[in-house]
Amino acid sequence: MNEAQRAGDALAADRATDDPFAAAIRGTRMPIVITDARQPDYPIIFANDAFVALTGYPREDVIGRNCRFLQGPETAPEAVAELSAAITAGREVTVELANYTKAGRLFWNQLFVSPVRNDAGEIVYHFGSQFDVTERRAAQDAERENLKSDIHVRAGELEEALAQKTSLLHEVDHRVKNNLQLISSLLLLQTRRTPEEATRKALRSMLERVGAIATVHRRLFQGGDVQRFDVADFLRDLAGDLAASARRDDLQLRLDLQPVAVPASQAAPLALVANELISNALRHAYPEGRPGAIEIAVHPRSGAFDLVVSDRGVGLPPPAERNGFGLTIVQLLCQQLKATLSLEDAQPGLRAVVTLPTAA
C-alpha cells in the first residue's frame, strides 16, 4: 500500500461509516477529490464516484496522482499558474480549465479548490470540487459565432450604404461643379459685354468670389472627409489663383500655413472672408509698379485659430473709404462665423486678423 492510499484510509477512518458528511461527499453528484497537502506534489487520496464517472479513470488510477494528469494540449498555462499560486499561498481559488477524460475527450472543468486546516492552523488537505461547464462554453462559443456572423452582415450593409452615399456625393459634386461653372460663364460673358469699367470691375470681383467657393467645393470632395475642411490647403490654392489673376509679377506671396481643420459648414463663408482679404491686399497694398510682399498665415491657438493677411504697403485707407462692399462682406461673414475681425495699422502696411473659434 502506497503513502497516498494509507493517507486516504486514515482520512476514512477518522469518519464513522454513518457520518452524514462523509456519506454526502461520497454520494453527491458533484465530482470531488481530496489531496494530501503534507505529501510532495499533493497526491489525490480520495475521489468520489462522480469524479470517476466524469473523468473515466478508475479510482485505482487516480489515487496517488496529482490532478494535473487531467491536463492536455488546450489547457491554458495561465489558468494552471493561477491555480498553483493560490495553492502555494493557501487560499481558495476558482478556475476554468480545459481537462481531458481517459478516452481523450476534452471537457471544460470549473474547478474550486479550498485548503483544509487542522486545529493548529496547518493546511493538511486540499478539497477540490469540479463542475462540467462544457455545454455552457459551447453555448457561449455559438453565441460568439452568431455575433461574428451578425457583425459581418452588418458590415456588409454599412459598406453598401457607404457606397450609395459615395455615389450620391459624386452626383452632387458633378451637379454643383456644373452649376458653378455655369454661373462663372454667365459672369464672364456679362463682363465682356459690359462697356462700363466700374461694372466690369464689380463683375470680376463676383467672378473671383464664385471661384473661391468653387475651390472650397473642389477641396471638400477631393479629400476623404467631407465633414472637415483643411484651411491651410485651401488658402494655398486660393492665394495662387488670386495672385495669377492679379497679374502682379512684382508681388511675392509668403505663406505660413499651419494645419487647421474646421467643419464643412464653415468652409464657404471662411473662403469668402479669405478671398476678400487677399484680393484687397493684392489690389490696394502696393501701387502699380511698386514691388512688395503679402504674408498669409494661419496660426492655431487654444480653441481657435488666427487667419492673418498682412503687408508693408500703403496701410489703412481713410475712414470714409473703409465701408466698401468687400469689407462689408467680411464683417457680415465674421458675424455668421462668430469670428472677430481686427484691422491693424502696421506702420507701414495693414495687418488683418480674423480669429475663428474651432469649437463651433
GROMACS .gro file of C-alpha atoms in nm:
model
  360
    1MET     CA    1   0.000   0.000   0.000
    2ASN     CA    2   0.149   0.339  -0.100
    3GLU     CA    3   0.155   0.654   0.108
    4ALA     CA    4  -0.147   0.811  -0.068
    5GLN     CA    5  -0.362   0.504  -0.003
    6ARG     CA    6  -0.260   0.498   0.362
    7ALA     CA    7  -0.345   0.869   0.393
    8GLY     CA    8  -0.684   0.802   0.232
    9ASP     CA    9  -0.754   0.513   0.466
   10ALA     CA   10  -0.655   0.731   0.762
   11LEU     CA   11  -0.891   1.002   0.645
   12ALA     CA   12  -1.173   0.748   0.606
   13ALA     CA   13  -1.101   0.604   0.950
   14ASP     CA   14  -1.149   0.949   1.100
   15ARG     CA   15  -1.509   0.934   0.982
   16ALA     CA   16  -1.754   0.674   1.100
   17THR     CA   17  -1.942   0.479   0.836
   18ASP     CA   18  -2.261   0.651   0.943
   19ASP     CA   19  -2.107   1.003   0.924
   20PRO     CA   20  -2.357   1.205   0.718
   21PHE     CA   21  -2.088   1.444   0.589
   22ALA     CA   22  -1.869   1.162   0.460
   23ALA     CA   23  -2.174   0.994   0.308
   24ALA     CA   24  -2.272   1.318   0.137
   25ILE     CA   25  -1.925   1.360  -0.019
   26ARG     CA   26  -1.920   1.000  -0.137
   27GLY     CA   27  -2.271   1.007  -0.279
   28THR     CA   28  -2.302   1.361  -0.422
   29ARG     CA   29  -2.333   1.405  -0.797
   30MET     CA   30  -2.063   1.675  -0.782
   31PRO     CA   31  -1.716   1.535  -0.862
   32ILE     CA   32  -1.491   1.578  -0.558
   33VAL     CA   33  -1.130   1.496  -0.478
   34ILE     CA   34  -0.919   1.546  -0.166
   35THR     CA   35  -0.542   1.582  -0.187
   36ASP     CA   36  -0.282   1.544   0.088
   37ALA     CA   37  -0.109   1.878   0.148
   38ARG     CA   38   0.161   1.713   0.363
   39GLN     CA   39   0.295   1.492   0.085
   40PRO     CA   40   0.511   1.607  -0.206
   41ASP     CA   41   0.316   1.715  -0.517
   42TYR     CA   42  -0.021   1.699  -0.331
   43PRO     CA   43  -0.138   1.350  -0.437
   44ILE     CA   44  -0.507   1.259  -0.452
   45ILE     CA   45  -0.607   1.045  -0.153
   46PHE     CA   46  -0.984   1.046  -0.216
   47ALA     CA   47  -1.204   1.063  -0.528
   48ASN     CA   48  -1.579   1.008  -0.520
   49ASP     CA   49  -1.786   0.814  -0.773
   50ALA     CA   50  -1.891   1.133  -0.955
   51PHE     CA   51  -1.526   1.219  -1.022
   52VAL     CA   52  -1.464   0.868  -1.157
   53ALA     CA   53  -1.770   0.899  -1.382
   54LEU     CA   54  -1.668   1.244  -1.510
   55THR     CA   55  -1.308   1.159  -1.594
   56GLY     CA   56  -1.346   0.792  -1.692
   57TYR     CA   57  -1.043   0.699  -1.479
   58PRO     CA   58  -1.084   0.409  -1.234
   59ARG     CA   59  -1.023   0.504  -0.875
   60GLU     CA   60  -0.702   0.299  -0.860
   61ASP     CA   61  -0.563   0.507  -1.150
   62VAL     CA   62  -0.641   0.829  -0.965
   63ILE     CA   63  -0.521   0.773  -0.608
   64GLY     CA   64  -0.165   0.888  -0.555
   65ARG     CA   65  -0.150   1.118  -0.859
   66ASN     CA   66  -0.153   1.495  -0.884
   67CYS     CA   67  -0.461   1.633  -1.058
   68ARG     CA   68  -0.251   1.766  -1.345
   69PHE     CA   69  -0.289   1.430  -1.523
   70LEU     CA   70  -0.623   1.568  -1.647
   71GLN     CA   71  -0.447   1.847  -1.836
   72GLY     CA   72  -0.375   1.840  -2.209
   73PRO     CA   73  -0.285   2.042  -2.519
   74GLU     CA   74  -0.556   2.308  -2.479
   75THR     CA   75  -0.509   2.362  -2.107
   76ALA     CA   76  -0.416   2.728  -2.063
   77PRO     CA   77  -0.084   2.777  -1.880
   78GLU     CA   78  -0.220   3.100  -1.731
   79ALA     CA   79  -0.505   2.913  -1.559
   80VAL     CA   80  -0.263   2.648  -1.428
   81ALA     CA   81  -0.032   2.921  -1.294
   82GLU     CA   82  -0.325   3.090  -1.119
   83LEU     CA   83  -0.424   2.759  -0.956
   84SER     CA   84  -0.068   2.681  -0.844
   85ALA     CA   85  -0.018   3.028  -0.697
   86ALA     CA   86  -0.338   3.004  -0.492
   87ILE     CA   87  -0.247   2.658  -0.357
   88THR     CA   88   0.102   2.778  -0.264
   89ALA     CA   89  -0.046   3.084  -0.089
   90GLY     CA   90  -0.301   2.870   0.097
   91ARG     CA   91  -0.612   3.045  -0.033
   92GLU     CA   92  -0.928   2.943  -0.214
   93VAL     CA   93  -0.940   2.966  -0.592
   94THR     CA   94  -1.185   2.903  -0.876
   95VAL     CA   95  -1.055   2.850  -1.230
   96GLU     CA   96  -1.184   2.709  -1.556
   97LEU     CA   97  -0.952   2.453  -1.712
   98ALA     CA   98  -0.955   2.251  -2.030
   99ASN     CA   99  -0.928   1.892  -1.899
  100TYR     CA  100  -0.938   1.554  -2.070
  101THR     CA  101  -1.107   1.223  -1.985
  102LYS     CA  102  -0.924   0.894  -2.005
  103ALA     CA  103  -1.076   0.846  -2.352
  104GLY     CA  104  -0.924   1.179  -2.460
  105ARG     CA  105  -1.248   1.381  -2.470
  106LEU     CA  106  -1.197   1.748  -2.384
  107PHE     CA  107  -1.426   1.893  -2.121
  108TRP     CA  108  -1.426   2.231  -1.952
  109ASN     CA  109  -1.380   2.196  -1.578
  110GLN     CA  110  -1.482   2.473  -1.340
  111LEU     CA  111  -1.254   2.378  -1.054
  112PHE     CA  112  -1.289   2.505  -0.696
  113VAL     CA  113  -1.000   2.433  -0.457
  114SER     CA  114  -1.004   2.518  -0.088
  115PRO     CA  115  -0.741   2.446   0.183
  116VAL     CA  116  -0.844   2.238   0.488
  117ARG     CA  117  -0.663   2.324   0.812
  118ASN     CA  118  -0.619   2.131   1.138
  119ASP     CA  119  -0.663   2.270   1.486
  120ALA     CA  120  -0.312   2.414   1.473
  121GLY     CA  121  -0.393   2.609   1.157
  122GLU     CA  122  -0.177   2.392   0.934
  123ILE     CA  123  -0.303   2.301   0.588
  124VAL     CA  124  -0.345   1.924   0.586
  125TYR     CA  125  -0.569   1.870   0.284
  126HIS     CA  126  -0.696   2.044  -0.026
  127PHE     CA  127  -1.061   1.999  -0.110
  128GLY     CA  128  -1.140   2.016  -0.480
  129SER     CA  129  -1.479   2.014  -0.649
  130GLN     CA  130  -1.538   2.005  -1.025
  131PHE     CA  131  -1.825   2.118  -1.240
  132ASP     CA  132  -1.851   2.028  -1.609
  133VAL     CA  133  -1.927   2.354  -1.791
  134THR     CA  134  -1.864   2.222  -2.143
  135GLU     CA  135  -2.219   2.283  -2.259
  136ARG     CA  136  -2.216   2.635  -2.126
  137ARG     CA  137  -1.887   2.706  -2.302
  138ALA     CA  138  -2.024   2.560  -2.624
  139ALA     CA  139  -2.329   2.786  -2.597
  140GLN     CA  140  -2.101   3.086  -2.542
  141ASP     CA  141  -1.888   2.989  -2.842
  142ALA     CA  142  -2.202   2.953  -3.055
  143GLU     CA  143  -2.320   3.293  -2.937
  144ARG     CA  144  -1.986   3.446  -3.030
  145GLU     CA  145  -2.000   3.287  -3.374
  146ASN     CA  146  -2.353   3.420  -3.422
  147LEU     CA  147  -2.233   3.763  -3.314
  148LYS     CA  148  -1.944   3.746  -3.562
  149SER     CA  149  -2.191   3.650  -3.834
  150ASP     CA  150  -2.421   3.937  -3.740
  151ILE     CA  151  -2.126   4.178  -3.741
  152HIS     CA  152  -2.023   4.052  -4.085
  153VAL     CA  153  -2.375   4.102  -4.219
  154ARG     CA  154  -2.397   4.446  -4.061
  155ALA     CA  155  -2.056   4.542  -4.201
  156GLY     CA  156  -2.176   4.443  -4.547
  157GLU     CA  157  -2.486   4.656  -4.505
  158LEU     CA  158  -2.275   4.951  -4.393
  159GLU     CA  159  -2.039   4.909  -4.686
  160GLU     CA  160  -2.336   4.906  -4.924
  161ALA     CA  161  -2.480   5.217  -4.756
  162LEU     CA  162  -2.140   5.387  -4.779
  163ALA     CA  163  -2.116   5.300  -5.148
  164GLN     CA  164  -2.459   5.452  -5.206
  165LYS     CA  165  -2.360   5.762  -5.010
  166THR     CA  166  -2.037   5.794  -5.208
  167SER     CA  167  -2.230   5.762  -5.533
  168LEU     CA  168  -2.472   6.030  -5.418
  169LEU     CA  169  -2.186   6.261  -5.318
  170HIS     CA  170  -2.026   6.220  -5.659
  171GLU     CA  171  -2.356   6.304  -5.822
  172VAL     CA  172  -2.389   6.616  -5.603
  173ASP     CA  173  -2.028   6.704  -5.681
  174HIS     CA  174  -2.093   6.678  -6.053
  175ARG     CA  175  -2.407   6.893  -6.040
  176VAL     CA  176  -2.253   7.162  -5.818
  177LYS     CA  177  -1.945   7.187  -6.039
  178ASN     CA  178  -2.169   7.227  -6.342
  179ASN     CA  179  -2.375   7.496  -6.169
  180LEU     CA  180  -2.068   7.687  -6.053
  181GLN     CA  181  -1.920   7.664  -6.400
  182LEU     CA  182  -2.246   7.793  -6.548
  183ILE     CA  183  -2.251   8.089  -6.306
  184SER     CA  184  -1.886   8.168  -6.383
  185SER     CA  185  -1.953   8.153  -6.756
  186LEU     CA  186  -2.250   8.389  -6.726
  187LEU     CA  187  -2.048   8.637  -6.520
  188LEU     CA  188  -1.757   8.622  -6.763
  189LEU     CA  189  -1.988   8.671  -7.061
  190GLN     CA  190  -2.156   8.967  -6.892
  191THR     CA  191  -1.817   9.116  -6.804
  192ARG     CA  192  -1.703   9.105  -7.167
  193ARG     CA  193  -2.024   9.266  -7.292
  194THR     CA  194  -2.035   9.544  -7.034
  195PRO     CA  195  -1.882   9.873  -7.157
  196GLU     CA  196  -1.858  10.045  -6.819
  197GLU     CA  197  -1.528   9.979  -6.644
  198ALA     CA  198  -1.681  10.010  -6.297
  199THR     CA  199  -1.938   9.745  -6.376
  200ARG     CA  200  -1.677   9.516  -6.528
  201LYS     CA  201  -1.467   9.556  -6.215
  202ALA     CA  202  -1.763   9.460  -5.996
  203LEU     CA  203  -1.839   9.158  -6.212
  204ARG     CA  204  -1.475   9.045  -6.198
  205SER     CA  205  -1.491   9.065  -5.820
  206MET     CA  206  -1.803   8.849  -5.818
  207LEU     CA  207  -1.629   8.605  -6.052
  208GLU     CA  208  -1.341   8.577  -5.803
  209ARG     CA  209  -1.589   8.508  -5.521
  210VAL     CA  210  -1.754   8.232  -5.720
  211GLY     CA  211  -1.406   8.095  -5.791
  212ALA     CA  212  -1.328   8.089  -5.416
  213ILE     CA  213  -1.644   7.887  -5.350
  214ALA     CA  214  -1.553   7.652  -5.635
  215THR     CA  215  -1.210   7.598  -5.479
  216VAL     CA  216  -1.375   7.513  -5.147
  217HIS     CA  217  -1.603   7.267  -5.319
  218ARG     CA  218  -1.313   7.102  -5.500
  219ARG     CA  219  -1.115   7.072  -5.178
  220LEU     CA  220  -1.407   6.916  -4.990
  221PHE     CA  221  -1.476   6.650  -5.248
  222GLN     CA  222  -1.113   6.573  -5.326
  223GLY     CA  223  -1.042   6.486  -4.963
  224GLY     CA  224  -1.156   6.170  -4.791
  225ASP     CA  225  -1.353   6.357  -4.525
  226VAL     CA  226  -1.640   6.572  -4.646
  227GLN     CA  227  -1.721   6.673  -4.289
  228ARG     CA  228  -1.397   6.863  -4.220
  229PHE     CA  229  -1.224   7.131  -4.422
  230ASP     CA  230  -0.846   7.183  -4.435
  231VAL     CA  231  -0.791   7.559  -4.412
  232ALA     CA  232  -0.419   7.559  -4.493
  233ASP     CA  233  -0.450   7.357  -4.816
  234PHE     CA  234  -0.739   7.575  -4.931
  235LEU     CA  235  -0.553   7.902  -4.868
  236ARG     CA  236  -0.254   7.771  -5.060
  237ASP     CA  237  -0.474   7.707  -5.364
  238LEU     CA  238  -0.673   8.028  -5.329
  239ALA     CA  239  -0.367   8.251  -5.289
  240GLY     CA  240  -0.209   8.103  -5.600
  241ASP     CA  241  -0.527   8.153  -5.805
  242LEU     CA  242  -0.573   8.513  -5.691
  243ALA     CA  243  -0.208   8.601  -5.748
  244ALA     CA  244  -0.228   8.465  -6.104
  245SER     CA  245  -0.548   8.659  -6.164
  246ALA     CA  246  -0.396   8.984  -6.030
  247ARG     CA  247  -0.108   8.965  -6.284
  248ARG     CA  248   0.134   9.135  -6.046
  249ASP     CA  249   0.469   8.970  -6.103
  250ASP     CA  250   0.627   9.226  -5.873
  251LEU     CA  251   0.437   9.093  -5.570
  252GLN     CA  252   0.552   8.800  -5.359
  253LEU     CA  253   0.326   8.573  -5.151
  254ARG     CA  254   0.476   8.447  -4.825
  255LEU     CA  255   0.275   8.162  -4.673
  256ASP     CA  256   0.293   8.042  -4.313
  257LEU     CA  257   0.004   7.797  -4.306
  258GLN     CA  258  -0.019   7.564  -4.010
  259PRO     CA  259  -0.269   7.274  -4.024
  260VAL     CA  260  -0.619   7.364  -3.907
  261ALA     CA  261  -0.949   7.189  -3.984
  262VAL     CA  262  -1.295   7.339  -3.949
  263PRO     CA  263  -1.643   7.193  -4.004
  264ALA     CA  264  -1.751   7.181  -4.367
  265SER     CA  265  -2.040   7.414  -4.284
  266GLN     CA  266  -1.785   7.693  -4.222
  267ALA     CA  267  -1.591   7.634  -4.545
  268ALA     CA  268  -1.780   7.865  -4.783
  269PRO     CA  269  -1.807   8.172  -4.557
  270LEU     CA  270  -1.445   8.133  -4.447
  271ALA     CA  271  -1.341   8.108  -4.813
  272LEU     CA  272  -1.517   8.434  -4.895
  273VAL     CA  273  -1.354   8.610  -4.599
  274ALA     CA  274  -1.009   8.493  -4.711
  275ASN     CA  275  -1.086   8.587  -5.072
  276GLU     CA  276  -1.177   8.945  -4.978
  277LEU     CA  277  -0.873   8.999  -4.755
  278ILE     CA  278  -0.620   8.854  -5.002
  279SER     CA  279  -0.779   9.024  -5.305
  280ASN     CA  280  -0.779   9.357  -5.123
  281ALA     CA  281  -0.409   9.323  -5.040
  282LEU     CA  282  -0.321   9.227  -5.398
  283ARG     CA  283  -0.513   9.521  -5.543
  284HIS     CA  284  -0.451   9.802  -5.298
  285ALA     CA  285  -0.148   9.736  -5.077
  286TYR     CA  286   0.113   9.838  -5.333
  287PRO     CA  287   0.066  10.087  -5.618
  288GLU     CA  288   0.119   9.955  -5.969
  289GLY     CA  289   0.487   9.905  -6.036
  290ARG     CA  290   0.591   9.905  -5.672
  291PRO     CA  291   0.722   9.564  -5.561
  292GLY     CA  292   0.627   9.419  -5.228
  293ALA     CA  293   0.526   9.110  -5.032
  294ILE     CA  294   0.197   8.988  -4.888
  295GLU     CA  295   0.206   8.748  -4.594
  296ILE     CA  296  -0.073   8.496  -4.538
  297ALA     CA  297  -0.065   8.295  -4.218
  298VAL     CA  298  -0.275   8.050  -4.018
  299HIS     CA  299  -0.182   8.023  -3.650
  300PRO     CA  300  -0.368   7.776  -3.424
  301ARG     CA  301  -0.441   7.875  -3.068
  302SER     CA  302  -0.637   7.714  -2.785
  303GLY     CA  303  -0.992   7.662  -2.913
  304ALA     CA  304  -0.943   7.895  -3.210
  305PHE     CA  305  -0.710   7.998  -3.489
  306ASP     CA  306  -0.595   8.325  -3.649
  307LEU     CA  307  -0.612   8.395  -4.021
  308VAL     CA  308  -0.367   8.677  -4.085
  309VAL     CA  309  -0.320   8.875  -4.409
  310SER     CA  310  -0.055   9.146  -4.380
  311ASP     CA  311   0.155   9.370  -4.600
  312ARG     CA  312   0.404   9.660  -4.584
  313GLY     CA  313   0.214   9.875  -4.827
  314VAL     CA  314   0.009  10.192  -4.812
  315GLY     CA  315  -0.170  10.099  -4.490
  316LEU     CA  316  -0.526  10.165  -4.378
  317PRO     CA  317  -0.748  10.363  -4.615
  318PRO     CA  318  -0.909  10.683  -4.488
  319PRO     CA  319  -1.212  10.626  -4.260
  320ALA     CA  320  -1.451  10.739  -4.533
  321GLU     CA  321  -1.326  10.455  -4.759
  322ARG     CA  322  -1.349  10.174  -4.504
  323ASN     CA  323  -1.711  10.084  -4.574
  324GLY     CA  324  -1.664   9.927  -4.914
  325PHE     CA  325  -1.858   9.625  -5.034
  326GLY     CA  326  -1.569   9.384  -4.972
  327LEU     CA  327  -1.521   9.490  -4.611
  328THR     CA  328  -1.897   9.474  -4.555
  329ILE     CA  329  -1.894   9.114  -4.679
  330VAL     CA  330  -1.610   9.029  -4.440
  331GLN     CA  331  -1.787   9.186  -4.142
  332LEU     CA  332  -2.117   9.009  -4.211
  333LEU     CA  333  -1.950   8.672  -4.263
  334CYS     CA  334  -1.744   8.712  -3.944
  335GLN     CA  335  -2.070   8.760  -3.756
  336GLN     CA  336  -2.203   8.440  -3.913
  337LEU     CA  337  -1.885   8.251  -3.818
  338LYS     CA  338  -1.879   8.403  -3.466
  339ALA     CA  339  -1.534   8.532  -3.555
  340THR     CA  340  -1.366   8.862  -3.473
  341LEU     CA  341  -1.203   9.093  -3.727
  342SER     CA  342  -0.915   9.323  -3.644
  343LEU     CA  343  -0.764   9.575  -3.887
  344GLU     CA  344  -0.431   9.700  -3.752
  345ASP     CA  345  -0.208   9.977  -3.885
  346ALA     CA  346   0.130   9.800  -3.923
  347GLN     CA  347   0.316  10.129  -3.991
  348PRO     CA  348   0.378  10.073  -4.271
  349GLY     CA  349   0.113   9.848  -4.409
  350LEU     CA  350  -0.202   9.675  -4.293
  351ARG     CA  351  -0.247   9.366  -4.080
  352ALA     CA  352  -0.591   9.200  -4.095
  353VAL     CA  353  -0.658   8.931  -3.836
  354VAL     CA  354  -0.966   8.706  -3.830
  355THR     CA  355  -0.993   8.492  -3.515
  356LEU     CA  356  -1.226   8.198  -3.563
  357PRO     CA  357  -1.324   7.952  -3.287
  358THR     CA  358  -1.254   7.594  -3.392
  359ALA     CA  359  -1.510   7.451  -3.147
  360ALA     CA  360  -1.802   7.599  -3.340
   0.00000   0.00000   0.00000
